[in-house]
CSV table of C-alpha atoms and ligand atoms in Angstrom, one decimal:
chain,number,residue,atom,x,y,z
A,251,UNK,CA,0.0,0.0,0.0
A,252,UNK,CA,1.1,3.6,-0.8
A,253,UNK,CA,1.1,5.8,1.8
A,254,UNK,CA,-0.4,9.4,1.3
A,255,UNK,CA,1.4,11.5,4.4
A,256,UNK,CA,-0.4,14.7,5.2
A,257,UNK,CA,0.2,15.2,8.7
A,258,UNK,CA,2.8,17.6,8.1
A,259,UNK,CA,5.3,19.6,5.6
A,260,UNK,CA,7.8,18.7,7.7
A,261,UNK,CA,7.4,15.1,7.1
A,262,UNK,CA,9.0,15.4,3.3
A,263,UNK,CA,12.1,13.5,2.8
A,264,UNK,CA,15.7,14.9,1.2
A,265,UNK,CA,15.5,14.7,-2.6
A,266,UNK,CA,18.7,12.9,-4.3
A,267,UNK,CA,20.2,16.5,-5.5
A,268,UNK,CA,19.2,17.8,-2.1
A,269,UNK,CA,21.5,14.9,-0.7
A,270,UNK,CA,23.8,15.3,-2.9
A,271,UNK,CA,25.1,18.7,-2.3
A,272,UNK,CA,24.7,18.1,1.2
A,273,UNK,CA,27.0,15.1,0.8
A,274,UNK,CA,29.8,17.3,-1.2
A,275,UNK,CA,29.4,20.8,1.0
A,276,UNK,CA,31.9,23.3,2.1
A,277,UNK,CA,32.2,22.4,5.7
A,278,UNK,CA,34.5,23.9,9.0
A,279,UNK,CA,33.5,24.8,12.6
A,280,UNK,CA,30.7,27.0,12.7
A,281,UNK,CA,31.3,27.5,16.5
A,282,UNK,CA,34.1,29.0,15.2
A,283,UNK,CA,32.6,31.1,12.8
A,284,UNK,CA,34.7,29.5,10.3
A,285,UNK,CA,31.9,27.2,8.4
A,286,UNK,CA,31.1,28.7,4.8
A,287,UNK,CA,28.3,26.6,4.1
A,288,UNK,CA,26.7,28.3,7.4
A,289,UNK,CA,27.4,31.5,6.3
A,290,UNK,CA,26.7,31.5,3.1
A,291,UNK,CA,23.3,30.4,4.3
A,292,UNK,CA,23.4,33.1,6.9
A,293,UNK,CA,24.0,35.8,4.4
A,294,UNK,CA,21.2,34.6,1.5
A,295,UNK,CA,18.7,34.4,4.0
A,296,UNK,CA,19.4,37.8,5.8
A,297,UNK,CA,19.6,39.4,1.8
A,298,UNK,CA,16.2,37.7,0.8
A,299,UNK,CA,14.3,39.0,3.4
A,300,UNK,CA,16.2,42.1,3.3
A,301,UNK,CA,17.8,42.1,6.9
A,302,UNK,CA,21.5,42.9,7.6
A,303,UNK,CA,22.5,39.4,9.3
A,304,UNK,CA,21.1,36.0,9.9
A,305,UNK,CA,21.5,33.3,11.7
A,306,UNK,CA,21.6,29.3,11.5
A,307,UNK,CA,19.7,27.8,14.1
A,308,UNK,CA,18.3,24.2,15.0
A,309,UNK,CA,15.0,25.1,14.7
A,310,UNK,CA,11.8,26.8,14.6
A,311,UNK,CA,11.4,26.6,17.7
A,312,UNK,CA,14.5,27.4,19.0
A,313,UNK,CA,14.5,30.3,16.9
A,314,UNK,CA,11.8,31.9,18.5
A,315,UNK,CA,13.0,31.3,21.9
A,316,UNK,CA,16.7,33.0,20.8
A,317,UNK,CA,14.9,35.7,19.3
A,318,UNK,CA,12.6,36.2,22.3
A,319,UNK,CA,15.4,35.9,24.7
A,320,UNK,CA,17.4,38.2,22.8
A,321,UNK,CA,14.9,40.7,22.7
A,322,UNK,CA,13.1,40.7,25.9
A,323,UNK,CA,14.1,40.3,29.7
A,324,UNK,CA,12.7,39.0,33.0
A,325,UNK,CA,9.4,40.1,33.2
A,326,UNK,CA,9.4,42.1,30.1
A,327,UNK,CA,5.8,40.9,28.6
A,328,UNK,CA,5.5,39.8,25.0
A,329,UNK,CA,1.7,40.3,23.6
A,330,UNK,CA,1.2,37.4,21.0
A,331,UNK,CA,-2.2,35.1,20.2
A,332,UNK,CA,-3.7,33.0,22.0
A,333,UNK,CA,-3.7,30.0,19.2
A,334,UNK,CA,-0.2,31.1,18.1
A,335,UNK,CA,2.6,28.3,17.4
A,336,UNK,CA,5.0,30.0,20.6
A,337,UNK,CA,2.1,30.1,22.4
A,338,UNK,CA,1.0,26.9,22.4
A,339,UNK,CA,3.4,24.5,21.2
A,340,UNK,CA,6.8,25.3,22.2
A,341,UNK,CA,6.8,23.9,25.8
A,342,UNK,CA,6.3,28.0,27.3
A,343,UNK,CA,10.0,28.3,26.7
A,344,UNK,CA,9.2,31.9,26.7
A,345,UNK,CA,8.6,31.7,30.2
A,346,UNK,CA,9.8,28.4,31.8
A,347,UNK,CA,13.4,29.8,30.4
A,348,UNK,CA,13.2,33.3,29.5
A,349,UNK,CA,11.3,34.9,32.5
A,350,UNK,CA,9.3,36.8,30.0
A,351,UNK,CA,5.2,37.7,30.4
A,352,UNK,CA,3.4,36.1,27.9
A,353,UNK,CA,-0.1,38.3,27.2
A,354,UNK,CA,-1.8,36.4,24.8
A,355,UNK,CA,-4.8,37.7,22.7
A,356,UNK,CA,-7.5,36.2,20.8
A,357,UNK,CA,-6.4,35.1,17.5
A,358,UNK,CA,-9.3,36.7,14.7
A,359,UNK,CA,-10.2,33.9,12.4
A,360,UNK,CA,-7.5,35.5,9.9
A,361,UNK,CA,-5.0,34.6,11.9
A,362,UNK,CA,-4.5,38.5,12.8
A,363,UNK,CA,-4.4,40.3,16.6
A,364,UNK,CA,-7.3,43.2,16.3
A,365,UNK,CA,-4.9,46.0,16.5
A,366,UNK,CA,-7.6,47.8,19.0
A,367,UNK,CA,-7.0,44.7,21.4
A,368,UNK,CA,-3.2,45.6,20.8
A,369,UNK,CA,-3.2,49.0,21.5
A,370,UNK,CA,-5.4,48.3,24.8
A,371,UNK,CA,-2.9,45.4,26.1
A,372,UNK,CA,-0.2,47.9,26.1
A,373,UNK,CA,0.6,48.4,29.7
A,374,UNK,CA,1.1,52.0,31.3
A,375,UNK,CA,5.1,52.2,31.4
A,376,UNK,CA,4.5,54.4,34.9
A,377,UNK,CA,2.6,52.0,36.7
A,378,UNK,CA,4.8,49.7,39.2
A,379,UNK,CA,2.0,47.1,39.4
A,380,UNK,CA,2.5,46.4,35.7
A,381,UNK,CA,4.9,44.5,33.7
A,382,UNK,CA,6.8,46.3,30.6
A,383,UNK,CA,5.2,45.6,27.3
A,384,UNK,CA,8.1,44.7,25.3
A,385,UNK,CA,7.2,43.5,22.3
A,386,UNK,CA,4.5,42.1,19.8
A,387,UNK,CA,5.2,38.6,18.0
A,388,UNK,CA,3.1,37.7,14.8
A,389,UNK,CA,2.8,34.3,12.9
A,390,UNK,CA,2.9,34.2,9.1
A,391,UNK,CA,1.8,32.1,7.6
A,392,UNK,CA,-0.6,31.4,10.7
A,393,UNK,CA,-0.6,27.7,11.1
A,394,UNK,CA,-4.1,27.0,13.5
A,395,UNK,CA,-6.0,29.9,11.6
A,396,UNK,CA,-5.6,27.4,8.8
A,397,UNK,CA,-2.2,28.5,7.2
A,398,UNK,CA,-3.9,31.7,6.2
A,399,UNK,CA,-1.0,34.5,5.0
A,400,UNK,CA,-1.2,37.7,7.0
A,401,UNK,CA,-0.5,40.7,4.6
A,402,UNK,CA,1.9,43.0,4.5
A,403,UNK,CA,-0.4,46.0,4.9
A,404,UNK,CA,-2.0,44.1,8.4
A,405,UNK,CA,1.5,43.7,9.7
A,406,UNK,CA,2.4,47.6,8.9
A,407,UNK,CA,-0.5,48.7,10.9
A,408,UNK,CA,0.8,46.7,13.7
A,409,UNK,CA,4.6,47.9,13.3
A,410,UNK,CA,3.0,51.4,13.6
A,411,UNK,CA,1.7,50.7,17.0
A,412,UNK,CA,5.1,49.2,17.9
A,413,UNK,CA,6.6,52.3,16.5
A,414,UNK,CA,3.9,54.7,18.1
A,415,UNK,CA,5.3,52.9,21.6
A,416,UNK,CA,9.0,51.8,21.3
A,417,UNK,CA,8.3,48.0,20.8
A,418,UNK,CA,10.2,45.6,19.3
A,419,UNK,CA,7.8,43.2,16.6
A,420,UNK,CA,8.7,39.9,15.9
A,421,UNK,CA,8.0,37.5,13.2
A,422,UNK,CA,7.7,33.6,13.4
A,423,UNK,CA,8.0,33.4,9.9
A,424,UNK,CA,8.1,29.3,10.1
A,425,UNK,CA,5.9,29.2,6.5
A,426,UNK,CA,6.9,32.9,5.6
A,427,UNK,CA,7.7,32.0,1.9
A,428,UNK,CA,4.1,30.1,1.8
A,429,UNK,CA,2.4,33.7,2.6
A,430,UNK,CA,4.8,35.2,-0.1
A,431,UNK,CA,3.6,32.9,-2.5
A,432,UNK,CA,-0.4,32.9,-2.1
A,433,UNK,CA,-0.3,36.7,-1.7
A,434,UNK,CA,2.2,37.1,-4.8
A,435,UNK,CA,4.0,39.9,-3.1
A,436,UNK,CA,7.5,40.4,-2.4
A,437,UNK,CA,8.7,38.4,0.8
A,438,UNK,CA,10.8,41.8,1.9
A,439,UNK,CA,6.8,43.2,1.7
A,440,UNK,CA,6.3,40.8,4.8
A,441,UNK,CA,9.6,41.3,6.4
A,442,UNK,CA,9.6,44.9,6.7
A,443,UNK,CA,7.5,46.3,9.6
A,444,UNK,CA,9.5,43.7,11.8
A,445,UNK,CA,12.5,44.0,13.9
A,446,UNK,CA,13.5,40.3,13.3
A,447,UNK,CA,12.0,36.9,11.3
A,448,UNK,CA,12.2,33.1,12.2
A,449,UNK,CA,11.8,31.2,9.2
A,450,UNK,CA,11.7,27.3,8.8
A,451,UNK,CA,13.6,25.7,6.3
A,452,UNK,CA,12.4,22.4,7.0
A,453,UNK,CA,8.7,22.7,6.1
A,454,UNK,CA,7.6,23.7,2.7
A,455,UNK,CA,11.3,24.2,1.7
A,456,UNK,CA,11.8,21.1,2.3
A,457,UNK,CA,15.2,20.3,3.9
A,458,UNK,CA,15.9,17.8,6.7
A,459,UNK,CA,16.7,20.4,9.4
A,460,UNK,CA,16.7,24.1,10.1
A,461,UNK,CA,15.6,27.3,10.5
A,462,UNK,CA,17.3,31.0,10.0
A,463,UNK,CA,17.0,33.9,12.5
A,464,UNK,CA,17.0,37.0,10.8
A,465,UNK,CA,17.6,41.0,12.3
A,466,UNK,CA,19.8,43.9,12.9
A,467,UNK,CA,23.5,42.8,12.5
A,468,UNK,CA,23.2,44.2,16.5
A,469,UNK,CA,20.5,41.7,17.2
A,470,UNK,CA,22.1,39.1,15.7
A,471,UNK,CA,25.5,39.3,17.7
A,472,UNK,CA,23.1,39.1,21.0
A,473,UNK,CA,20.8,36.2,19.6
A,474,UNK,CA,24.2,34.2,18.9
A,475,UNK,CA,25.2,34.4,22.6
A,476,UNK,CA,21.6,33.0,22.8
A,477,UNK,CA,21.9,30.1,20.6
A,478,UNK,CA,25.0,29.0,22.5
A,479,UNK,CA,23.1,29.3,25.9
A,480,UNK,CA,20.6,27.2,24.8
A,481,UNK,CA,23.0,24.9,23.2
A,482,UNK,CA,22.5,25.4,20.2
A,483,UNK,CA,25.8,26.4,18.4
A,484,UNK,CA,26.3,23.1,16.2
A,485,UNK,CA,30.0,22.8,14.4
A,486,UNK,CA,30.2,21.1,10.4
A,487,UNK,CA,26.3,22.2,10.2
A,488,UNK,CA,27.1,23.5,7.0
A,489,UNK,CA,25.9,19.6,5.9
A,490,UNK,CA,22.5,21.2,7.1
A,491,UNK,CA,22.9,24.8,5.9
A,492,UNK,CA,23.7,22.9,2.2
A,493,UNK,CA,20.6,21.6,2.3
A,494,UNK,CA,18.8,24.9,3.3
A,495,UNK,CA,21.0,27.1,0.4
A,496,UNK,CA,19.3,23.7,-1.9
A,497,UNK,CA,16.0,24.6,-1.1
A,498,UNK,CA,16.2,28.3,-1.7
A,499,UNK,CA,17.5,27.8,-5.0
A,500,UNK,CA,15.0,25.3,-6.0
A,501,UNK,CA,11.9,24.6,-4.0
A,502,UNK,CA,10.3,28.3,-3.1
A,503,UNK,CA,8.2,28.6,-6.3
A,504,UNK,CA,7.0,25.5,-6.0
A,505,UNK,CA,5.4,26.2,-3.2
A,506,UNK,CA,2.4,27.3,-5.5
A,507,UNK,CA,2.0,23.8,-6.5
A,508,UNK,CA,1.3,22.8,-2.5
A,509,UNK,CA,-1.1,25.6,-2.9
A,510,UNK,CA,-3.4,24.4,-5.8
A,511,UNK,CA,-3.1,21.2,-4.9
A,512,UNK,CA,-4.7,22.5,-1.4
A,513,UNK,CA,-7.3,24.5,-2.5
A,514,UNK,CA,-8.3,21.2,-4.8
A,515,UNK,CA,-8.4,19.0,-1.6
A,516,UNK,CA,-10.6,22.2,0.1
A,517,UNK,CA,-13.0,22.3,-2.5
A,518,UNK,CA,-13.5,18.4,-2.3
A,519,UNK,CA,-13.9,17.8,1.7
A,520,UNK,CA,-16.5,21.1,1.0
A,521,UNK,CA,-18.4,18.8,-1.3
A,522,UNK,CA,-18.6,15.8,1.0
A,523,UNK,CA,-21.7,15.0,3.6
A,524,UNK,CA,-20.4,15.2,6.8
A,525,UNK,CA,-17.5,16.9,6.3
A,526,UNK,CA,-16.8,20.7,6.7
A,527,UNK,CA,-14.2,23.0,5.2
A,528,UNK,CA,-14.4,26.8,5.8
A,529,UNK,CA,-11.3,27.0,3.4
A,530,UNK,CA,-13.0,26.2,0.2
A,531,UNK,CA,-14.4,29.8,0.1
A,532,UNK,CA,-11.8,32.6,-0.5
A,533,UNK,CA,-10.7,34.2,2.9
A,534,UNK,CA,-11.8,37.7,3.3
A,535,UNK,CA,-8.1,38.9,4.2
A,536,UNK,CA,-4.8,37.4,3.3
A,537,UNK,CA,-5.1,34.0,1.5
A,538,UNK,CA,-4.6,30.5,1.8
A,539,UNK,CA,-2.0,28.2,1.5
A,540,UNK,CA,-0.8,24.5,1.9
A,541,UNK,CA,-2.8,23.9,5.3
A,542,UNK,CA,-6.2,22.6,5.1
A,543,UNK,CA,-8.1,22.3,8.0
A,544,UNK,CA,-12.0,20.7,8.0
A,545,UNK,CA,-14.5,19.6,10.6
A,546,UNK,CA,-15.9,16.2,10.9
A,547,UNK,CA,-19.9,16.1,11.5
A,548,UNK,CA,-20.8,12.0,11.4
A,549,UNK,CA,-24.0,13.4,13.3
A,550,UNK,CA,-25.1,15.1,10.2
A,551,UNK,CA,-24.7,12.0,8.5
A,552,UNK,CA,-26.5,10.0,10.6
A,553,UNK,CA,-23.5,8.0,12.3
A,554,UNK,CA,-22.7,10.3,15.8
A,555,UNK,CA,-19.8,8.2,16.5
A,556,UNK,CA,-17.5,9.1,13.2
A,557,UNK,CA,-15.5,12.0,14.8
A,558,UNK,CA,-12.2,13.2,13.4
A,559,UNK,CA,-10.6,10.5,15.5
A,560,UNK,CA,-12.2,7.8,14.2
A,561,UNK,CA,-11.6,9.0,10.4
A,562,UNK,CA,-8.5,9.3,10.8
A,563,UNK,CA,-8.0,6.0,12.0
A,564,UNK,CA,-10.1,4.8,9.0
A,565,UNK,CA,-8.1,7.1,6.4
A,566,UNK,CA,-4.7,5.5,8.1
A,567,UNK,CA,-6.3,1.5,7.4
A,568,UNK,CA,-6.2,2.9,4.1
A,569,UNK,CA,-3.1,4.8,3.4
A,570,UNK,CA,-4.1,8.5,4.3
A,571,UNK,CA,-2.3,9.9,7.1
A,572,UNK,CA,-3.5,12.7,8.4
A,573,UNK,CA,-3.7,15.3,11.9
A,574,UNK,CA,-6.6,15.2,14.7
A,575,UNK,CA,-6.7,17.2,16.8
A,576,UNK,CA,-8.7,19.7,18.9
A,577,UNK,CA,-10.5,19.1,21.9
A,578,UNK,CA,-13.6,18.8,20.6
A,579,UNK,CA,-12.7,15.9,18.4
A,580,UNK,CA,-14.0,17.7,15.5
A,581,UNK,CA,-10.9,18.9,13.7
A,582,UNK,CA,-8.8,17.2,11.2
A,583,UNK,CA,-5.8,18.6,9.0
A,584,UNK,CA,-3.9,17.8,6.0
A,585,UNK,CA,-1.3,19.5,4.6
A,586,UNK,CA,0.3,19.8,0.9
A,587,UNK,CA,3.8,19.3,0.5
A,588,UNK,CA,6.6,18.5,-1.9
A,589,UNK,CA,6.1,15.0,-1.9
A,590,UNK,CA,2.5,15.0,-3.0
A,591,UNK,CA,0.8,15.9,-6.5
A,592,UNK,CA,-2.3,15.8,-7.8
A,593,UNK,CA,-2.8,12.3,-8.1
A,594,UNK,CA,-2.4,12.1,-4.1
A,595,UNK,CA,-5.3,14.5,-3.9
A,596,UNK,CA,-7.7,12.8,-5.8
A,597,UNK,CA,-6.4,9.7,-4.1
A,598,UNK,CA,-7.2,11.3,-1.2
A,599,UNK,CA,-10.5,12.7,-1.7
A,600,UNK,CA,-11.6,9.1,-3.1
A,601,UNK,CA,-10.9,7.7,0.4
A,602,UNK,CA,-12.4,10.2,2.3
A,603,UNK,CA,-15.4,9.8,0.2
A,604,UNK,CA,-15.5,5.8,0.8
A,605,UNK,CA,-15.0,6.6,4.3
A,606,UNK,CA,-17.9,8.8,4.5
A,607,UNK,CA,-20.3,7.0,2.3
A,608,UNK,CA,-19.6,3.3,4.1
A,609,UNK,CA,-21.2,2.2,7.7
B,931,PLP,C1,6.6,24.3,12.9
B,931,PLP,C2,6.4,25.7,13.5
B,931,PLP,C3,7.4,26.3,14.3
B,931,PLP,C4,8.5,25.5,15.0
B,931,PLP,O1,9.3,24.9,14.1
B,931,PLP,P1,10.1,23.6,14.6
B,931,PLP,O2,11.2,23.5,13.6
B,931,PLP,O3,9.2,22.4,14.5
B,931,PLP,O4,10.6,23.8,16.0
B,931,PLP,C5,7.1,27.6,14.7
B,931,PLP,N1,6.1,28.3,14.3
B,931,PLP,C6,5.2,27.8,13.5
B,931,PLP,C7,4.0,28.6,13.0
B,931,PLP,C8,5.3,26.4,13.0
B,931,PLP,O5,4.4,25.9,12.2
């Protein structure tokens, strides 16, 4: 059996060039500074997304942590969304290791902060009983508001608050070149109103590991000492960063293939009793992208105990790997990604159709 894997982007394997340049890259001690695979990465990153210096870094996660950590101190409160990835998936490292507040707000269903919330959050700087507000962090693409891309014109309005009150705005960029894509804009669009971007080479792009930290060439030198506190500072990576300088060069337009095969598997699950999928109808802001999220209603259909549990267990018995999750047992996701084409879709939507019409 042929297995159809759309839990996650970051499940796509190392393509034989990919490998192969990794297997023949430049390599030295990047501890040392002296890696040029590393810094070559370092520097094409930090040019793309037009900052002045980047840096190579484990991962998403830990990206966001260095940033934060580098940006903020004990007590300093960081206002970010209440469904966003450093929020709720990255074991409160904000906290449990940086000291910092979180002060989360209610994601909108666009995946955006209401900028009136924003500007309400912001604590009086005078007031002893308060902590500092610090800083704002933003997620683009935003991954539980369904992998919808913020725009750039959202994220300016934001970076004029910030500006309005001396804060620093980050951006967990993990899927930025996804949001560059769907919105057909430039990425430096996105980049702009924010003082520093995490971006995830091993999703969409493809590679096995890594993600780049991108700022000031001031913020930089501060989020270095970071990623060696956390223990981060890694020596030949440049077998890594090869793969990442790989996947610049070669899979950031395709991206748009993730998407269309995406909206294809939207528009199917929309079309199927029992099965619900907000993303098959155009997003009033931003646009979607290789994340499709749908609901799972067996009630509807007249079997109350098919929850998104249960089909995924049946989708698996037949190939079809895909996300539960959610509380409520509702909520299933499947993602697009560089090892599936359009024959996986309809594959796909074939299943879920059996799956829905059988007993
Ligand atoms: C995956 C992801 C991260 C973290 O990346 P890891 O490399 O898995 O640590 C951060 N933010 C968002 C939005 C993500 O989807």
């Amino acid at each position: 059996m042929t297995i159809i894997d759309l839990r996650s982007d970051t499940v796509t394997l190392p393509t034989q060039a990919m490998r192969d340049v990794m297997a023949s890259a430049p390599v030295g001690d990047d501890v040392y500074g002296e890696d040029p695979s590393v810094n070559l990465l370092e520097d094409d990153m930090a040019k793309t997304l037009g900052k002045e210096a980047g840096l190579f870094i484990a991962s998403g996660t830990m990206g966001n942590l260095v940033a934060l950590l580098a940006h903020a101190g004990r007590g300093d409160e960081v206002i970010l969304g209440d469904l966003s990835h450093t929020f709720l998936y990255e074991g409160g490292g904000v906290s449990a290791l940086g000291s910092i507040h979180p002060h989360q707000l209610p994601n909108e269903v666009d995946g955006t902060l209401d900028p009136r919330r924003i500007q309400l959050a912001l604590r009086n700087p005078d007031d002893p009983h308060a902590p500092r507000t610090r800083m704002i962090v933003l997620e683009n693409t935003h991954n539980r508001c369904g992998g919808i891309a913020l725009t750039a014109q959202y994220c300016n309005q934001v970076a004029q608050i910030a500006g309005e009150n001396g804060l620093i705005m980050h951006l967990d960029g993990a899927r930025l070149f996804n949001a560059a894509i769907a919105l057909g804009c430039a990425i430096t669009d996105l980049t702009h109103p924010f003082d520093s971007v995490t971006v995830c080479l091993s999703k969409g792009l493809g590679a096995p590991v890594g993600s780049v930290l991108c700022g000031s060439r001031a913020f930089i030198h501060e989020a270095h000492r970071m990623r060696k506190l956390v223990g981060g500072g890694m020596r030949q990576a440049g077998i890594l960063a090869a793969a990442g300088l790989y996947a610049l060069d070669h899979h950031v337009e395709r991206l748009a293939e993730d998407h269309k095969n995406a909206a294809t598997l939207a528009r199917g699950i929309s079309q199927i009793d029992g099965l619900h999928c907000p993303q098959a109808e155009v997003p009033a802001t931003g646009a979607w992208t290789n994340l499709v999220y749908f609901s799972v209603d067996g009630a509807a259909i007249g079997r109350p105990q098919l929850d998104a549990i249960e089909l995924s267990k049946r989708l698996k018995a037949q190939g079809v790997l895909a996300h539960a999750l959610g509380s409520d047992g509702k909520k299933i996701r499947m993602v697009t990604h560089l090892n599936i084409d359009s024959s996986d879709i309809e594959a796909t939507l074939a299943t879920l159709r059996s799956c829905l019409s059988g007993t």
